mmCIF file of C-alpha atoms in Angstrom:
data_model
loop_
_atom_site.group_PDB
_atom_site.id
_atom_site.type_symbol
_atom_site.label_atom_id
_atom_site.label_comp_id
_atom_site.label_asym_id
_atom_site.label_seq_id
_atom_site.Cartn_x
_atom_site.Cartn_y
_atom_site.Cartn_z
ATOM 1 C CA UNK A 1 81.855 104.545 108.646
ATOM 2 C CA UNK A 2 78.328 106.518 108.972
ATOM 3 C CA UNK A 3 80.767 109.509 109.698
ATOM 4 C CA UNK A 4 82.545 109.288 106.273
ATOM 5 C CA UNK A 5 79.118 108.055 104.429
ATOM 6 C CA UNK A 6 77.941 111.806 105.122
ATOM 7 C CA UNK A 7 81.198 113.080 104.092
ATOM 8 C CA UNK A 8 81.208 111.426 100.971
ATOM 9 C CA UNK A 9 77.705 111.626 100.293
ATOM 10 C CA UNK A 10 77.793 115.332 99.958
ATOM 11 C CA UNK A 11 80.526 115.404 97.829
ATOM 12 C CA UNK A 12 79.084 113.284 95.771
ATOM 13 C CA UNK A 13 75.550 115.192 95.319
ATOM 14 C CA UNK A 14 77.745 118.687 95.016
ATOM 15 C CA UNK A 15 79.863 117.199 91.901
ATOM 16 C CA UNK A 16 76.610 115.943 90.596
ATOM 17 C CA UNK A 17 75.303 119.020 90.754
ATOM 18 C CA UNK A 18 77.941 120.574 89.296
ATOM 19 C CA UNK A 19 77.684 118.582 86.428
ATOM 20 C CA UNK A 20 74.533 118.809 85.633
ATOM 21 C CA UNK A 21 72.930 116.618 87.647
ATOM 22 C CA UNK A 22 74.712 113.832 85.305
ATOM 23 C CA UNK A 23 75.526 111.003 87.476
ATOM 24 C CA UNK A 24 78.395 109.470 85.631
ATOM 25 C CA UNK A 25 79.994 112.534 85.031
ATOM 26 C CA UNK A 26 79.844 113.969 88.270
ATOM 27 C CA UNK A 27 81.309 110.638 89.788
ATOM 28 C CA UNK A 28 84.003 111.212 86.747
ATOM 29 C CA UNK A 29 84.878 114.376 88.199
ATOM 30 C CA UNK A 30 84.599 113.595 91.898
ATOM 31 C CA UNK A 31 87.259 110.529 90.924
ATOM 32 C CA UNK A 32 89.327 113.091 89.410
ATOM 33 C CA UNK A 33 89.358 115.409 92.460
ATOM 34 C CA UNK A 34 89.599 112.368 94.842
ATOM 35 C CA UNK A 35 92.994 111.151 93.112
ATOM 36 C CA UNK A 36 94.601 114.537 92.647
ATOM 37 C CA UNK A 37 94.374 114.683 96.317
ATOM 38 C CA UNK A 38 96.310 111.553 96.514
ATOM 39 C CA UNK A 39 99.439 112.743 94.059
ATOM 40 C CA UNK A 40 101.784 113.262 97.550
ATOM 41 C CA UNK A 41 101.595 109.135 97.685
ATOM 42 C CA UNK A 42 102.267 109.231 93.956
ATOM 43 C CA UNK A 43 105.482 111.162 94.177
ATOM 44 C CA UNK A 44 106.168 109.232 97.593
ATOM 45 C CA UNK A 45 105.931 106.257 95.130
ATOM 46 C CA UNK A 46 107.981 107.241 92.342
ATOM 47 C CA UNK A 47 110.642 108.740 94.697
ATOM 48 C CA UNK A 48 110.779 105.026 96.801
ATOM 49 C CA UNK A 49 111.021 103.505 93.160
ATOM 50 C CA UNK A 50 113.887 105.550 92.515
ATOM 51 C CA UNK A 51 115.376 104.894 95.719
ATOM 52 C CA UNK A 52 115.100 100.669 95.088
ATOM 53 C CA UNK A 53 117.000 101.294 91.610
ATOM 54 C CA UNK A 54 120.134 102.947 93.382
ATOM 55 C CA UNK A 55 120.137 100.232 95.839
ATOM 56 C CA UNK A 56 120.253 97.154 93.485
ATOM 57 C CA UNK A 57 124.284 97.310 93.469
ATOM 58 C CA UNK A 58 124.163 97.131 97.316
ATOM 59 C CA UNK A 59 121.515 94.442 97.222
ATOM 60 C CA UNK A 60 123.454 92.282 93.972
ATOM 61 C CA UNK A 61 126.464 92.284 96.855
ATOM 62 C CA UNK A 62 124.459 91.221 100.142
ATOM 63 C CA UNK A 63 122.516 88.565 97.877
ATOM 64 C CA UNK A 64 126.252 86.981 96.461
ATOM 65 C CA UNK A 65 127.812 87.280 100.311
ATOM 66 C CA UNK A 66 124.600 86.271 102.050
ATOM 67 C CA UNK A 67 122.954 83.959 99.636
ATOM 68 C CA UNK A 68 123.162 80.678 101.331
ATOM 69 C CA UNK A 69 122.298 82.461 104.673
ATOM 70 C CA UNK A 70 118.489 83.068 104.489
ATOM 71 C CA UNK A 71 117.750 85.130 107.716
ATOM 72 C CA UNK A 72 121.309 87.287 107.453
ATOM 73 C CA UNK A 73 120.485 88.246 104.093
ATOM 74 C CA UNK A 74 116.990 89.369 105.207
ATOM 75 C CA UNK A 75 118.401 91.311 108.333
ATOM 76 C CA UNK A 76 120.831 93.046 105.502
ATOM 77 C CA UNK A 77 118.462 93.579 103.124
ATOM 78 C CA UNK A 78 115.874 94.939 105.621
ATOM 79 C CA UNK A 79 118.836 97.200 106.884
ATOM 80 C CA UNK A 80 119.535 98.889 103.467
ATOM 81 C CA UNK A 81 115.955 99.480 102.663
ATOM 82 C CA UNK A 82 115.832 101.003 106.221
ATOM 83 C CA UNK A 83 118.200 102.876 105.399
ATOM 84 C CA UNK A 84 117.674 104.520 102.371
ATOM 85 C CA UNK A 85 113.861 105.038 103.104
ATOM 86 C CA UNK A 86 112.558 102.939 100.435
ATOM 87 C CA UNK A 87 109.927 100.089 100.517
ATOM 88 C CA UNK A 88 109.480 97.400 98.289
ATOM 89 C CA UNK A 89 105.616 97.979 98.883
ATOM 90 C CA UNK A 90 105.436 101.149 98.037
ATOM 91 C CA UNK A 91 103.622 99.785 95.265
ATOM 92 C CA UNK A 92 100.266 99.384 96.924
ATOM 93 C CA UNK A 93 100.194 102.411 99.056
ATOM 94 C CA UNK A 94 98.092 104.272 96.269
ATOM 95 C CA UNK A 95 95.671 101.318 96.420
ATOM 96 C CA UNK A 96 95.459 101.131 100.619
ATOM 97 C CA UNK A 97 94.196 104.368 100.400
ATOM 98 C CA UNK A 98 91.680 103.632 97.168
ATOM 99 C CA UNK A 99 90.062 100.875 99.009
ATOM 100 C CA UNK A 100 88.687 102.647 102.340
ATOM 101 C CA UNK A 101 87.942 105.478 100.036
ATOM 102 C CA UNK A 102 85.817 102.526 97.591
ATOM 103 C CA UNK A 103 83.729 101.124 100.847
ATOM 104 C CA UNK A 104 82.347 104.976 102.193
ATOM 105 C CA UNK A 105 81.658 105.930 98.833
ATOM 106 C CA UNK A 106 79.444 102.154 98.458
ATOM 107 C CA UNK A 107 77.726 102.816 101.978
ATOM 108 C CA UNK A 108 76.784 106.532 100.431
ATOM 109 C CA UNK A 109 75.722 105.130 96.988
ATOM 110 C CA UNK A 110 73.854 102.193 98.442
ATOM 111 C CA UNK A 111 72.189 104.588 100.708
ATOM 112 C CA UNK A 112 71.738 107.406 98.098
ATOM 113 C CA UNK A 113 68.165 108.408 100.020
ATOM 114 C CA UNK A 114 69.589 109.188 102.791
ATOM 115 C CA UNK A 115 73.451 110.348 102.462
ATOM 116 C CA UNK A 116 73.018 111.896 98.720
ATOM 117 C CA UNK A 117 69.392 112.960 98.141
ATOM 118 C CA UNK A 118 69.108 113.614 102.065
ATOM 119 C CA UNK A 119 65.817 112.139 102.697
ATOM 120 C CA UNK A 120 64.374 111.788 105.932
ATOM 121 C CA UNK A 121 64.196 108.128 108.090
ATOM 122 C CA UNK A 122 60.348 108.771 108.188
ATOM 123 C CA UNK A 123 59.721 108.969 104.465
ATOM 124 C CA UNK A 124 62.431 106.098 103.320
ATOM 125 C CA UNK A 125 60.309 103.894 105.964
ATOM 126 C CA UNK A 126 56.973 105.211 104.848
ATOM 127 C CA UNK A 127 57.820 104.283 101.137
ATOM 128 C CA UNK A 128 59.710 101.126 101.956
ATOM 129 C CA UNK A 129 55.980 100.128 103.444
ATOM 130 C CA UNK A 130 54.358 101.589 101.055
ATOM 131 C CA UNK A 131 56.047 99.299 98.205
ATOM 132 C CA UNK A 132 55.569 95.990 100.108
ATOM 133 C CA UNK A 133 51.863 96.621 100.825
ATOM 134 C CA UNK A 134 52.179 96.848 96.464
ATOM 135 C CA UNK A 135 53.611 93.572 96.488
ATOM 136 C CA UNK A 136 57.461 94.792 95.567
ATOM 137 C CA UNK A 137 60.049 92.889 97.155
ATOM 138 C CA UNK A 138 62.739 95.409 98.765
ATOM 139 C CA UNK A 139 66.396 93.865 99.468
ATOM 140 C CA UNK A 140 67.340 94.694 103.201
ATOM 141 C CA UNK A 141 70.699 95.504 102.219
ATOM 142 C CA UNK A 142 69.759 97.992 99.016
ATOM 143 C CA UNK A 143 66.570 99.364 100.211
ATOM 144 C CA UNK A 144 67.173 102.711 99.013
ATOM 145 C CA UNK A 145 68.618 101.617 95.912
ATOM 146 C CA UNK A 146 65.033 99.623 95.279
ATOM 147 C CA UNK A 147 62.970 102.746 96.163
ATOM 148 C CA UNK A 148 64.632 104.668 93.977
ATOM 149 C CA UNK A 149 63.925 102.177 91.122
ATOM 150 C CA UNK A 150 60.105 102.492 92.176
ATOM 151 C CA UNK A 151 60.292 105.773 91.979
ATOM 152 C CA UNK A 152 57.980 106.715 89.545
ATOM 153 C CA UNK A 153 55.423 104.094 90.907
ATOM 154 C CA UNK A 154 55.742 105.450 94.055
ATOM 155 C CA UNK A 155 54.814 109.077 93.465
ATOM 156 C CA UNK A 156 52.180 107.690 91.347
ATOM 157 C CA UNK A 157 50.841 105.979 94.568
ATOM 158 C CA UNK A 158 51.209 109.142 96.662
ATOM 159 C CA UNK A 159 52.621 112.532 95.482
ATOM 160 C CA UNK A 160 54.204 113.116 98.901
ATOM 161 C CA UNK A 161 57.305 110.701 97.753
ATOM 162 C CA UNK A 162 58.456 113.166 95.784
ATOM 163 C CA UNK A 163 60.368 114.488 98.901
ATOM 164 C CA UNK A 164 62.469 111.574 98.629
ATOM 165 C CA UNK A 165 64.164 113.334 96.406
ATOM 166 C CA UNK A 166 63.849 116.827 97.600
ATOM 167 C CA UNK A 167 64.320 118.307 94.380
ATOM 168 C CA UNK A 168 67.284 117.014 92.985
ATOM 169 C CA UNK A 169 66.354 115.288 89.846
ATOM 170 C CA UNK A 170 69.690 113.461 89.069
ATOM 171 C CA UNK A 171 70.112 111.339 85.688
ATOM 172 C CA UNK A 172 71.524 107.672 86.304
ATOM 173 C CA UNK A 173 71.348 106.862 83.264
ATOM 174 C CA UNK A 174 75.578 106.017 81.650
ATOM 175 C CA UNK A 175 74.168 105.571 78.031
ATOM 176 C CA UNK A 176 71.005 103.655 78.186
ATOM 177 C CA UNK A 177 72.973 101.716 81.529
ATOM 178 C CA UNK A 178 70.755 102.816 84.827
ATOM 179 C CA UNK A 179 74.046 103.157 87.433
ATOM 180 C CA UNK A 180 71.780 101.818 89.931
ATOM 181 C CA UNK A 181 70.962 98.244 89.069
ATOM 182 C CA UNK A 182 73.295 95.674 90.161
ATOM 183 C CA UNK A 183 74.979 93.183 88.053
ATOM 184 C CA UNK A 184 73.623 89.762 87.983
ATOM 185 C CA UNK A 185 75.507 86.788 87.413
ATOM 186 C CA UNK A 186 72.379 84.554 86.839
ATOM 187 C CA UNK A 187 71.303 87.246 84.306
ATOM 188 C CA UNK A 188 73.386 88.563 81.213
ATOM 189 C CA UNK A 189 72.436 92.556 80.868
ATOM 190 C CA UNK A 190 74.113 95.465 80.270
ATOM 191 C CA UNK A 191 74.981 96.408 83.339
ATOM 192 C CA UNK A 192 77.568 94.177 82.944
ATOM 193 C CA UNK A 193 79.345 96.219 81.177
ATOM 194 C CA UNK A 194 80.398 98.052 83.892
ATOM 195 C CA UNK A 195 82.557 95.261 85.690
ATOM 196 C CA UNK A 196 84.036 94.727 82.337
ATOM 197 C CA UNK A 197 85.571 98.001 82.012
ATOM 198 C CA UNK A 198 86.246 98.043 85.241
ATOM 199 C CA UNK A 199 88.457 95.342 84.617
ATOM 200 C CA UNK A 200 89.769 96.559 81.868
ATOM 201 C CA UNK A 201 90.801 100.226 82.968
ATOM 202 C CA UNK A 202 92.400 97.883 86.013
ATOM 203 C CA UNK A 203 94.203 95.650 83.216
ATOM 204 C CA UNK A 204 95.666 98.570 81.458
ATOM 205 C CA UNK A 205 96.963 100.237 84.782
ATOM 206 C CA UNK A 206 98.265 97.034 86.099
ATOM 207 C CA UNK A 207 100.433 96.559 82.757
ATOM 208 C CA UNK A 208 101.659 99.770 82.960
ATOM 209 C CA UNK A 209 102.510 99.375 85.995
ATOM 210 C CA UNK A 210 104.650 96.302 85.561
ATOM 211 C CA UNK A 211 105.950 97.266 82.791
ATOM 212 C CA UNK A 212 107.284 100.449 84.127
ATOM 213 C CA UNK A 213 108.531 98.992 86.757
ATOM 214 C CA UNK A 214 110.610 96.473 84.628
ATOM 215 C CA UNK A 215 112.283 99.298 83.019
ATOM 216 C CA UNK A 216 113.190 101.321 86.032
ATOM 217 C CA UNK A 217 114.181 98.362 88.661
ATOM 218 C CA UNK A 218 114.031 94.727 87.190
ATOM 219 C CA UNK A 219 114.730 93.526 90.434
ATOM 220 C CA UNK A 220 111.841 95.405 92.470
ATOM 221 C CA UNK A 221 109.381 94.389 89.433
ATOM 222 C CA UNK A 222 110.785 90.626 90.010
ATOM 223 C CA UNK A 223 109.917 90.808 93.876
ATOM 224 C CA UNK A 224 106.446 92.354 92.864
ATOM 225 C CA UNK A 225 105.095 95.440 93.813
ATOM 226 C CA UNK A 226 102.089 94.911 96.409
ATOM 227 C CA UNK A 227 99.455 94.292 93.050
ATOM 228 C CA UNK A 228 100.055 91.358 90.659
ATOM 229 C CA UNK A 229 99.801 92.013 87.129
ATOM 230 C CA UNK A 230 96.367 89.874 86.648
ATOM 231 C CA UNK A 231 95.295 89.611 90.269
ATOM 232 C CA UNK A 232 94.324 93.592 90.573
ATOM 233 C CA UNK A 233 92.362 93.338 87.595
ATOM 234 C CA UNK A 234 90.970 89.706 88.182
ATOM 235 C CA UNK A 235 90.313 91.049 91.953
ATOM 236 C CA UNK A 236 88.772 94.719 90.301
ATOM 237 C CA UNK A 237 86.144 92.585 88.454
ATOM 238 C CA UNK A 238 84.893 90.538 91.225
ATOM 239 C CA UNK A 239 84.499 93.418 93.417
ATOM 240 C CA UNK A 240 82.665 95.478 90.700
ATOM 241 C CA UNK A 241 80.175 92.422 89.811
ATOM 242 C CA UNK A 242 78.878 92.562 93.404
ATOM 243 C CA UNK A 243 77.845 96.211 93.969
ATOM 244 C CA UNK A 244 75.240 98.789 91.802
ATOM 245 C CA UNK A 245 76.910 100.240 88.908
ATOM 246 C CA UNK A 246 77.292 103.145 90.065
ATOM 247 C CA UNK A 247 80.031 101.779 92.986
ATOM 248 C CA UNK A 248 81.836 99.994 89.671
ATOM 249 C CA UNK A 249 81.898 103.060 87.645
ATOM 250 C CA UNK A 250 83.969 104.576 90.356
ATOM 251 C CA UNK A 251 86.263 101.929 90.695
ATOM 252 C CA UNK A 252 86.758 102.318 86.745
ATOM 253 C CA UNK A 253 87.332 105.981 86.584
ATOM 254 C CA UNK A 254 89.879 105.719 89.634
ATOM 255 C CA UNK A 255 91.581 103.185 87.310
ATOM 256 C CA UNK A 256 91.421 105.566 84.604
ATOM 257 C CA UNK A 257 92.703 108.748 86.248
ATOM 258 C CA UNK A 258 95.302 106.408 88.417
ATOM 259 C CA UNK A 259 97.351 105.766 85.154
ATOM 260 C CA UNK A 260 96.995 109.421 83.496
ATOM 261 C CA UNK A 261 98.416 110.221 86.521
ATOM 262 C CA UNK A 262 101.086 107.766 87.247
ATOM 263 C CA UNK A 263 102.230 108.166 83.241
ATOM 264 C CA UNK A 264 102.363 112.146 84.139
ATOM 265 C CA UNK A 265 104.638 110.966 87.509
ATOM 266 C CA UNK A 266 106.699 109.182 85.850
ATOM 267 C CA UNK A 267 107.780 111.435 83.240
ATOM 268 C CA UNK A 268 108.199 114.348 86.201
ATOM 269 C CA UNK A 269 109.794 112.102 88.508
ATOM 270 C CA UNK A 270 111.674 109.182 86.598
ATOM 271 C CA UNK A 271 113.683 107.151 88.762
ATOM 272 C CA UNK A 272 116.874 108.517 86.142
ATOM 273 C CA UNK A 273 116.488 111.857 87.130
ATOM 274 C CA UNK A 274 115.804 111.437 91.104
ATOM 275 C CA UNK A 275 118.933 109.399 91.071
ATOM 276 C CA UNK A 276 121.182 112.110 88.766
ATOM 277 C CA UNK A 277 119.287 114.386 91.116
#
């Protein structure tokens, strides 16, 4: 994971960079690059979605000869999705991909000294000692993100610190919201906002989802497609309530750009025209 912790740290800091050292934007942007990559599994999707519509005749039959027969009609229904290269999870391949993607881009963001600003072991330790011998507590697991919120204290204590930046004076702040603090359960602030949209970019994308899927294949939409209409979002907000801001505000833009994209895929690649097709 350190491997892909570099990776994404880098990508990060160039996109922030490229937007003017603006945090939330250049995360924004990054999200938009990341899922544009991902469009092949998009298409894949649509194109399996299609493929499920033209087999709900052949499905209707196996069900009414096979019905009482549990396993047989499993083995035949198996057979026919085999056959015509569809999935009934194709659903959630968009999101098995998201979710590795989520976890390197946390371990870069919760280590933001060292895979995005590029600071050295040396100095992170030397100001991690620094602050205790000042009486600030430092969490083991978000060390980094606690130096960086003693920042200012820090190079007031010692202008050397200022290479824990090296240079790169990036703005965390989303609107008065520093990406970097955590929500808190035990302690309403507005960092909480940033689960809630999370939640609801994740609501909205879910219920297109489902509803789409309705339309195109009732059946499919009846099985389910790999994410629940309420347990993606309900899942999206617990998730985002346990890391920095900065991790949720990802996880809402992905949402965001996920269905701008899947609207665009299905009006290029409607499940009509791939079967006329």
């Amino acid at each position: 994971m350190n491997f892909l912790n570099v990776i994404f740290g880098n990508i990060i800091r160039f996109f922030c960079e490229l937007c003017g050292n603006q945090y939330w934007l250049g995360i924004f942007v990054f999200t938009a690059a990341i899922n544009l990559l991902l469009v092949p599994l998009n298409i894949k999707q649509q194109k399996s979605t299609a493929a499920q519509a033209r087999m709900k005749n052949k499905l209707a039959r196996i069900k009414e000869k096979y019905g009482d027969d549990r396993q047989r009609y499993q083995e035949e229904m198996s057979k026919i999705y085999s056959e015509s290269g569809a999935s009934p999870l194709s659903g959630c391949l968009p999101m098995l991909v998201r979710l590795p993607i989520f976890f390197a881009i946390y371990g870069a963001i919760r280590q933001s000294l060292t895979y995005i600003y590029g600071a050295s072991e040396k100095l992170i330790g030397d100001a991690a000692a620094t602050l205790n011998g000042m009486g600030v507590k430092l969490s083991q697991h978000t060390q980094e993100l606690d130096i960086l919120r003693n920042y200012d204290a820090l190079v007031d204590k010692n202008p050397a610190f200022k290479g824990l930046m090296n240079n790169r004076d990036f703005n965390f702040d989303f609107f008065g919201i520093n990406l970097f603090e955590s929500p808190d359960l035990g302690k309403v602030a507005w960092i909480w906002i940033i689960p809630l949209i999370s939640f609801a970019t994740s609501m909205l994308m879910s219920i297109y989802s489902t509803v789409n899927a309705k339309k195109t294949n009732p059946d499919a939409a009846g099985m389910g497609m790999g994410c629940m209409m309420f347990g993606m979002p309900i899942f999206s907000l617990v998730l985002t309530f346990g890391y920095p801001g900065a991790v949720g505000w990802y996880w809402a833009c992905s949402n965001i750009v996920s269905t701008v994209i899947s609207v665009i895929m299905t009006k290029m690649y409607a499940p009509g025209k791939l079967i006329a097709q």
